[in-house]
Amino acid sequence: QVQLVESGGGLVQAGGSLRLSCAASGRTSSSYAMGWFRQGPGKEREFVAGSIRRSDSTAYADSVKGRFTISRDNAKNTVYLQMNSLKPEDTAVYYCAASRIYTLVVPTQEYWYDYWGQGTQVTVSS
């Protein structure tokens, strides 16, 4: 089993920045695909960003491309999401997730992910 714990959420004004962290423990593997999802009030959970170390691949939702960056520190077993130029529509609970799927392409559908964190709230004011 893998445990994931997100941190770094909070309240920020539009145009500001936040960095989310996802610390992994348990039977982790650097070969797992790691992803970030978010769910705003009354909205479906959506893919935000993902990374596969084995193929050095990253992927981003169109809505965050150019503003958000996913990165890893394998020594710390931690995945980060740097969020810049935040907009009110970025307000959501953000979740990190891990997938055991063997693929060179970042999975973007939530059903491919096996392990999930508890979520951290990000609120962007106008």
Coordinates of C-alpha atoms in Angstrom, one line a residue:
Q1 CA 0.0 0.0 0.0
V2 CA 1.0 3.6 -0.7
Q3 CA 0.0 6.5 1.5
L4 CA 0.0 10.0 0.0
V5 CA -0.3 13.3 2.1
E6 CA -0.8 16.7 0.4
S7 CA 0.1 20.0 2.0
G8 CA 0.7 23.6 1.0
G9 CA -2.9 24.7 0.2
G10 CA -4.3 27.9 1.4
L11 CA -5.9 31.2 0.5
V12 CA -4.2 33.4 -2.1
Q13 CA -5.2 36.4 -4.2
A14 CA -5.6 36.2 -7.9
G15 CA -2.2 36.4 -9.6
G16 CA -0.4 34.8 -6.6
S17 CA 1.5 31.5 -6.3
L18 CA 1.4 28.4 -4.2
R19 CA 3.4 25.2 -4.1
L20 CA 1.7 22.0 -3.2
S21 CA 3.6 19.0 -1.9
C22 CA 2.7 15.3 -1.9
A23 CA 4.7 13.1 0.4
A24 CA 4.5 9.4 -0.4
S25 CA 5.2 6.5 2.0
G26 CA 4.8 2.8 2.1
R27 CA 5.6 0.6 -0.9
T28 CA 6.4 3.4 -3.2
S29 CA 8.1 3.1 -6.6
S30 CA 9.8 5.7 -8.7
S31 CA 8.2 4.0 -11.7
Y32 CA 4.7 5.0 -10.6
A33 CA 2.9 7.7 -12.6
M34 CA 2.1 10.6 -10.3
G35 CA -0.7 13.0 -10.9
W36 CA -2.5 16.0 -9.5
F37 CA -6.3 16.3 -9.7
R38 CA -8.7 18.9 -8.5
Q39 CA -12.4 19.3 -7.7
G40 CA -14.1 22.6 -7.4
P41 CA -17.5 23.0 -5.7
G42 CA -20.2 21.4 -7.8
K43 CA -17.7 20.3 -10.4
E44 CA -16.3 17.0 -11.6
R45 CA -12.8 16.0 -10.5
E46 CA -10.4 16.8 -13.3
F47 CA -6.8 16.0 -14.2
V48 CA -4.4 18.9 -13.6
A49 CA -0.9 17.5 -14.1
G50 CA 1.0 14.3 -14.2
S51 CA 4.5 12.8 -14.5
I52 CA 6.1 9.5 -15.4
R53 CA 9.8 9.2 -14.4
R54 CA 10.6 6.2 -16.6
S55 CA 9.8 8.1 -19.8
D56 CA 10.6 11.6 -18.4
S57 CA 7.1 12.6 -19.5
T58 CA 4.9 15.3 -18.1
A59 CA 1.3 16.3 -19.0
Y60 CA -0.9 19.3 -18.1
A61 CA -4.5 20.2 -18.5
D62 CA -5.0 23.0 -21.1
S63 CA -6.4 25.2 -18.3
V64 CA -3.2 25.2 -16.4
K65 CA -0.5 24.8 -19.1
G66 CA 2.1 27.5 -18.8
R67 CA 1.1 28.3 -15.2
F68 CA 1.6 25.1 -13.3
T69 CA 4.6 22.9 -13.1
I70 CA 4.9 19.3 -11.7
S71 CA 8.2 18.1 -10.3
R72 CA 9.7 15.3 -8.2
D73 CA 12.3 14.9 -5.6
N74 CA 12.8 11.2 -5.6
A75 CA 15.2 11.3 -2.6
K76 CA 12.4 12.7 -0.5
N77 CA 9.7 10.7 -2.2
T78 CA 7.8 13.9 -2.8
V79 CA 5.9 15.3 -5.8
Y80 CA 5.3 19.1 -6.1
L81 CA 2.9 21.2 -8.0
Q82 CA 4.1 24.8 -8.4
M83 CA 1.1 27.0 -9.2
N84 CA 1.7 30.5 -10.6
S85 CA -0.6 33.2 -11.9
L86 CA -3.5 31.7 -9.9
K87 CA -7.1 32.5 -11.0
P88 CA -10.3 32.3 -9.1
E89 CA -11.3 29.3 -11.3
D90 CA -8.4 27.4 -9.8
T91 CA -10.2 27.3 -6.5
A92 CA -10.6 23.6 -5.6
V93 CA -9.6 20.7 -3.4
Y94 CA -6.3 19.4 -4.9
Y95 CA -5.5 15.7 -4.7
C96 CA -2.3 13.9 -5.5
A97 CA -2.5 10.3 -6.8
A98 CA -0.3 7.4 -7.9
S99 CA -0.8 4.9 -10.7
R100 CA 0.8 1.5 -11.0
I101 CA 0.1 1.3 -14.7
Y102 CA 3.0 0.5 -17.0
T103 CA 2.8 3.1 -19.6
L104 CA 5.0 5.8 -21.2
V105 CA 2.1 8.2 -21.5
V106 CA 0.8 10.1 -18.5
P107 CA -2.7 8.7 -17.6
T108 CA -5.2 11.5 -17.3
Q109 CA -8.3 9.6 -16.2
E110 CA -8.8 9.2 -12.5
Y111 CA -9.8 5.5 -12.8
W112 CA -6.2 4.7 -13.7
Y113 CA -4.9 5.9 -10.3
D114 CA -4.7 3.4 -7.4
Y115 CA -3.7 5.6 -4.5
W116 CA -5.0 9.0 -3.4
G117 CA -4.2 11.6 -0.8
Q118 CA -6.7 13.3 1.4
G119 CA -6.7 16.6 -0.5
T120 CA -5.7 20.1 0.3
Q121 CA -7.9 23.2 -0.2
V122 CA -6.8 26.0 -2.5
T123 CA -8.9 29.1 -2.6
V124 CA -8.1 32.0 -4.9
S125 CA -9.8 35.3 -4.3
S126 CA -10.8 37.8 -6.9

